[in-house]
Amino acid sequence: MNLFFLMLRSSWKASLASVVLGGASGMATLGLITLIHHAFSSQDSQSAILPALFVAACVAVLILQVLSKCILTRLSQSTAARLQFELCNRIMAAPLPELERVGPHRLLGMLQGDVGAITGALSNFPSVCASAMVLVSGIGYLASLSIPLAACTVFMASLAVASYLAGLHWANYHLRQAREDRDEVSKQLQAMVFGIKELKANNRRCVDFIYDVLLPADTLMRERLIKGTDILGGAHTWGRLSLFIGIGLLLFVWPKIAFVTPETLMGYTLTILYLTSPLDSILGWLPALNHAAISLRK
């Protein structure tokens, strides 16, 4: 949540505008799905009003998403500039012994890598808002078709998200360790650059530095980073697959339990298939949010 407070502190008006526009674009996108379902199930699908509404919804999605992304692009850049300016002020105001204890490699890592990670997470925020609004509106539309089916869908989606969050928490430990290891690698790279004359003067010392200091630190960082990323990838894949499992249960199991019309099944299948995209967008954004939270704590 600190990341969102940072964005609000930079400009709450731009933040609110981007969220509202992103949510409105999500509602307009869901309107497209509703129109498609109505065109399949209605007898008057060839009337002139449905194509006109479809075109209007497409134009609304285009305008709202472009405006939202333009606003948040400027907001994320201004937030990054403000954060970097505040860090520079803190560095200039800090006592010299404390700066020497922290080390220039950590200061450069914060100013270069961490600020970039925060900016990258903020840049995708409007599309995530739109995806969240599509999910909420989609669940409401599913409930209008069948409340019991909507409850089962929410239950399956909750299991998928919970399992993904468990994997994210597990991967977060390795990613935090990799972030600490990156500081150590930066420290050794800095030592190599500033001590290149001494290293070149002694070949044995140069070989020892590469294979006994730099390479082990870099290998440890990459092993932890790979392990955390692999866990995230597995959790992400399971999150998406669980939705298709839910569709299979809906098509093959639910009709044997309770009566459901073919139109309702078609509407559910079409909507859930579409909802996989915004859910995948949100799940794909969580690792970037996780990296940004780690960087913000640093």
Coordinates of C-alpha atoms in Angstrom, one line a residue:
M1 CA 0.0 0.0 0.0
N2 CA 3.0 2.3 0.5
L3 CA 3.4 2.4 -3.3
F4 CA -0.1 3.7 -3.8
F5 CA 0.4 6.3 -1.0
L6 CA 3.5 7.4 -2.8
M7 CA 1.5 7.9 -6.0
L8 CA -1.3 9.7 -4.2
R9 CA 1.3 12.0 -2.5
S10 CA 2.7 12.9 -5.9
S11 CA -0.7 14.0 -7.4
W12 CA -3.9 12.7 -6.0
K13 CA -6.0 14.4 -8.7
A14 CA -4.1 12.6 -11.5
S15 CA -4.2 9.3 -9.5
L16 CA -8.0 9.6 -9.1
A17 CA -8.5 10.5 -12.8
S18 CA -6.4 7.6 -14.0
V19 CA -8.3 5.1 -11.7
V20 CA -11.7 6.5 -12.8
L21 CA -10.8 6.4 -16.5
G22 CA -9.4 2.9 -16.1
G23 CA -12.5 1.7 -14.4
A24 CA -14.7 3.3 -17.0
S25 CA -12.8 1.6 -19.8
G26 CA -13.2 -1.7 -18.0
M27 CA -17.0 -1.2 -17.8
A28 CA -17.0 -0.3 -21.5
T29 CA -15.0 -3.4 -22.3
L30 CA -17.5 -5.6 -20.4
G31 CA -20.3 -3.9 -22.4
L32 CA -18.7 -5.4 -25.5
I33 CA -19.0 -8.9 -24.1
T34 CA -22.6 -8.3 -23.1
L35 CA -23.4 -7.1 -26.6
I36 CA -21.8 -10.2 -28.2
H37 CA -23.7 -12.5 -25.9
H38 CA -26.9 -10.6 -26.7
A39 CA -26.2 -10.9 -30.4
F40 CA -25.8 -14.7 -30.1
S41 CA -28.9 -15.3 -27.9
S42 CA -31.3 -12.7 -29.2
Q43 CA -33.6 -13.0 -32.2
D44 CA -33.2 -9.4 -33.2
S45 CA -29.4 -9.6 -33.5
Q46 CA -29.5 -8.3 -37.0
S47 CA -31.2 -5.0 -36.0
A48 CA -29.3 -1.8 -36.5
I49 CA -29.0 -0.8 -32.8
L50 CA -26.6 -3.6 -31.8
P51 CA -23.9 -2.7 -34.4
A52 CA -24.2 1.0 -33.4
L53 CA -23.9 0.1 -29.7
F54 CA -20.9 -2.1 -30.5
V55 CA -19.1 0.6 -32.4
A56 CA -19.9 3.1 -29.6
A57 CA -18.4 0.7 -27.0
C58 CA -15.3 0.2 -29.1
V59 CA -14.8 4.0 -29.4
A60 CA -15.3 4.4 -25.6
V61 CA -12.8 1.7 -24.8
L62 CA -10.2 3.3 -27.1
I63 CA -10.6 6.9 -25.8
L64 CA -10.8 5.9 -22.1
Q65 CA -7.8 3.6 -22.1
V66 CA -5.6 6.1 -24.1
L67 CA -6.5 8.9 -21.7
S68 CA -5.9 6.8 -18.6
K69 CA -2.5 5.6 -19.8
C70 CA -1.4 9.1 -20.9
I71 CA -2.3 10.5 -17.4
L72 CA -0.6 7.7 -15.5
T73 CA 2.5 7.8 -17.7
R74 CA 3.0 11.4 -16.7
L75 CA 2.2 10.6 -13.1
S76 CA 4.6 7.7 -12.9
Q77 CA 7.4 9.8 -14.3
S78 CA 6.7 12.7 -11.9
T79 CA 6.6 10.2 -9.0
A80 CA 9.9 8.7 -10.0
A81 CA 11.5 12.2 -10.3
R82 CA 10.1 13.3 -6.9
L83 CA 11.3 10.0 -5.3
Q84 CA 14.8 10.4 -6.8
F85 CA 14.9 14.1 -5.7
E86 CA 14.0 13.1 -2.2
L87 CA 16.6 10.4 -2.1
C88 CA 19.2 12.8 -3.2
N89 CA 18.2 15.3 -0.5
R90 CA 18.4 12.5 2.1
I91 CA 21.9 11.6 0.9
M92 CA 23.1 15.2 1.0
A93 CA 21.6 15.7 4.5
A94 CA 22.9 12.4 6.0
P95 CA 26.1 12.3 8.1
L96 CA 29.2 11.3 6.3
P97 CA 29.9 8.3 8.6
E98 CA 26.5 6.9 7.9
L99 CA 26.9 7.2 4.2
E100 CA 30.3 5.4 4.4
R101 CA 28.6 2.7 6.4
V102 CA 25.9 2.2 3.8
G103 CA 28.3 2.3 0.9
P104 CA 28.1 3.9 -2.5
H105 CA 27.0 0.6 -4.2
R106 CA 23.8 0.6 -2.1
L107 CA 23.2 4.3 -2.8
L108 CA 23.6 3.8 -6.5
G109 CA 21.4 0.7 -6.5
M110 CA 18.6 2.7 -4.9
L111 CA 18.9 5.6 -7.2
Q112 CA 19.2 3.5 -10.4
G113 CA 17.5 0.1 -9.9
D114 CA 14.9 0.7 -7.2
V115 CA 13.5 3.9 -8.6
G116 CA 13.1 2.2 -12.0
A117 CA 11.3 -0.8 -10.4
I118 CA 8.8 1.5 -8.7
T119 CA 8.2 3.4 -12.0
G120 CA 7.7 0.2 -13.9
A121 CA 5.0 -1.0 -11.5
L122 CA 3.2 2.4 -11.5
S123 CA 3.2 2.5 -15.4
N124 CA 0.8 -0.5 -15.6
F125 CA -1.5 0.7 -12.9
P126 CA -4.3 2.0 -15.2
S127 CA -4.6 -1.2 -17.1
V128 CA -4.8 -3.1 -13.8
C129 CA -7.6 -0.8 -12.6
A130 CA -9.5 -1.5 -15.8
S131 CA -8.9 -5.3 -15.4
A132 CA -10.2 -5.2 -11.8
M133 CA -13.3 -3.3 -12.9
V134 CA -13.9 -5.8 -15.6
L135 CA -13.7 -8.7 -13.1
V136 CA -16.1 -7.0 -10.7
S137 CA -18.5 -6.2 -13.4
G138 CA -18.2 -9.6 -15.0
I139 CA -19.1 -11.3 -11.7
G140 CA -22.1 -9.0 -11.5
Y141 CA -23.1 -10.0 -15.0
L142 CA -22.7 -13.7 -14.2
A143 CA -24.8 -13.3 -11.1
S144 CA -27.6 -11.8 -13.3
L145 CA -27.5 -15.0 -15.3
S146 CA -27.4 -17.5 -12.4
I147 CA -26.5 -16.7 -8.8
P148 CA -25.5 -20.4 -7.9
L149 CA -23.2 -20.5 -10.9
A150 CA -21.7 -17.1 -10.0
A151 CA -21.0 -18.3 -6.5
C152 CA -19.2 -21.4 -7.8
T153 CA -17.2 -19.2 -10.2
V154 CA -16.2 -16.9 -7.4
F155 CA -15.2 -19.9 -5.3
M156 CA -13.0 -21.3 -8.0
A157 CA -11.4 -17.9 -8.7
S158 CA -10.8 -17.4 -5.0
L159 CA -8.9 -20.7 -4.8
A160 CA -6.9 -19.8 -7.9
V161 CA -5.9 -16.4 -6.5
A162 CA -5.2 -17.8 -3.0
S163 CA -2.9 -20.4 -4.4
Y164 CA -1.1 -17.8 -6.5
L165 CA -0.7 -15.5 -3.5
A166 CA 0.8 -18.4 -1.6
G167 CA 3.3 -18.9 -4.3
L168 CA 4.0 -15.2 -4.5
H169 CA 4.7 -15.2 -0.7
W170 CA 7.0 -18.1 -1.1
A171 CA 8.9 -16.5 -4.0
N172 CA 9.1 -13.2 -2.2
Y173 CA 11.6 -14.6 0.2
H174 CA 14.0 -15.6 -2.6
L175 CA 13.5 -12.3 -4.4
R176 CA 14.3 -10.3 -1.3
Q177 CA 17.5 -12.2 -0.8
A178 CA 18.3 -11.7 -4.5
R179 CA 17.9 -7.9 -4.0
E180 CA 20.3 -8.0 -1.1
D181 CA 22.7 -10.1 -3.1
R182 CA 22.5 -7.5 -5.9
D183 CA 24.0 -4.9 -3.6
E184 CA 26.9 -7.2 -2.9
V185 CA 27.5 -7.8 -6.6
S186 CA 27.4 -4.0 -7.2
K187 CA 29.9 -3.6 -4.4
Q188 CA 32.3 -6.0 -6.0
L189 CA 31.9 -4.6 -9.5
Q190 CA 32.6 -1.1 -8.1
A191 CA 35.7 -2.5 -6.4
M192 CA 36.8 -4.0 -9.7
V193 CA 36.4 -0.8 -11.6
F194 CA 38.2 1.4 -9.0
G195 CA 40.9 -1.1 -8.3
I196 CA 41.6 -2.2 -11.9
K197 CA 45.2 -1.0 -11.8
E198 CA 46.0 -3.1 -8.7
L199 CA 44.3 -6.1 -10.2
K200 CA 46.1 -5.8 -13.5
A201 CA 49.4 -5.5 -11.7
N202 CA 48.9 -9.0 -10.2
N203 CA 47.4 -11.7 -12.3
R204 CA 47.0 -14.1 -9.4
R205 CA 45.0 -11.5 -7.5
C206 CA 42.9 -10.8 -10.6
V207 CA 42.0 -14.5 -11.0
D208 CA 41.2 -14.9 -7.3
F209 CA 39.0 -11.8 -7.4
I210 CA 37.0 -13.1 -10.4
Y211 CA 36.5 -16.7 -9.3
D212 CA 36.5 -16.4 -5.5
V213 CA 34.7 -13.1 -5.0
L214 CA 32.8 -11.8 -8.0
L215 CA 31.6 -15.0 -9.6
P216 CA 30.2 -16.7 -6.3
A217 CA 28.3 -13.5 -5.4
D218 CA 26.8 -13.2 -8.9
T219 CA 25.9 -16.9 -9.0
L220 CA 24.2 -16.8 -5.6
M221 CA 22.1 -13.8 -6.7
R222 CA 21.1 -15.4 -10.0
E223 CA 20.2 -18.7 -8.3
R224 CA 17.9 -17.0 -5.9
L225 CA 16.4 -14.8 -8.6
I226 CA 15.8 -17.8 -10.9
K227 CA 14.2 -19.8 -8.0
G228 CA 11.9 -17.0 -7.1
T229 CA 10.9 -16.4 -10.7
D230 CA 10.3 -20.1 -11.3
I231 CA 7.9 -20.2 -8.4
L232 CA 6.1 -17.2 -9.7
G233 CA 5.8 -18.8 -13.2
G234 CA 4.4 -22.0 -11.8
A235 CA 1.8 -20.1 -9.6
H236 CA 0.8 -17.9 -12.5
T237 CA 0.3 -20.9 -14.8
W238 CA -1.8 -22.7 -12.2
G239 CA -3.9 -19.5 -11.7
R240 CA -4.8 -19.5 -15.3
L241 CA -5.4 -23.2 -15.6
S242 CA -7.8 -23.2 -12.7
L243 CA -10.1 -21.0 -14.6
F244 CA -10.3 -23.5 -17.5
I245 CA -10.9 -26.3 -14.9
G246 CA -13.8 -24.2 -13.7
I247 CA -15.1 -24.0 -17.3
G248 CA -14.8 -27.7 -17.6
L249 CA -16.8 -28.2 -14.4
L250 CA -19.4 -25.8 -15.6
L251 CA -19.9 -27.5 -18.9
F252 CA -19.7 -31.2 -17.9
V253 CA -20.6 -31.4 -14.2
W254 CA -23.1 -28.6 -13.4
P255 CA -25.8 -29.7 -16.0
K256 CA -25.9 -33.0 -14.1
I257 CA -26.4 -31.3 -10.8
A258 CA -29.0 -28.6 -11.7
F259 CA -30.9 -27.5 -14.7
V260 CA -29.3 -24.7 -16.7
T261 CA -30.3 -23.4 -20.1
P262 CA -27.9 -23.5 -23.1
E263 CA -28.1 -19.7 -23.3
T264 CA -26.9 -19.4 -19.7
L265 CA -24.1 -21.9 -20.3
M266 CA -23.0 -20.0 -23.4
G267 CA -23.1 -16.7 -21.6
Y268 CA -21.0 -18.1 -18.7
T269 CA -18.5 -19.7 -21.0
L270 CA -18.1 -16.6 -23.1
T271 CA -17.7 -14.3 -20.1
I272 CA -15.3 -16.6 -18.2
L273 CA -13.1 -17.0 -21.2
Y274 CA -13.0 -13.2 -21.5
L275 CA -12.3 -12.8 -17.8
T276 CA -9.2 -14.9 -18.1
S277 CA -7.5 -12.0 -19.8
P278 CA -8.0 -9.3 -17.1
L279 CA -7.3 -11.8 -14.4
D280 CA -4.1 -12.8 -16.2
S281 CA -3.2 -9.1 -16.4
I282 CA -3.6 -8.6 -12.6
L283 CA -1.7 -11.8 -11.8
G284 CA 1.1 -10.8 -14.2
W285 CA 1.3 -7.3 -12.5
L286 CA 1.6 -8.7 -9.0
P287 CA 5.3 -9.7 -9.4
A288 CA 6.1 -6.2 -10.6
L289 CA 4.2 -4.8 -7.7
N290 CA 6.2 -7.2 -5.4
H291 CA 9.5 -6.0 -6.9
A292 CA 8.4 -2.4 -6.4
A293 CA 7.4 -3.0 -2.8
I294 CA 10.9 -4.5 -2.1
S295 CA 12.6 -1.6 -3.8
L296 CA 10.4 0.9 -1.9
R297 CA 11.4 -0.7 1.4
K298 CA 15.0 -0.5 0.4

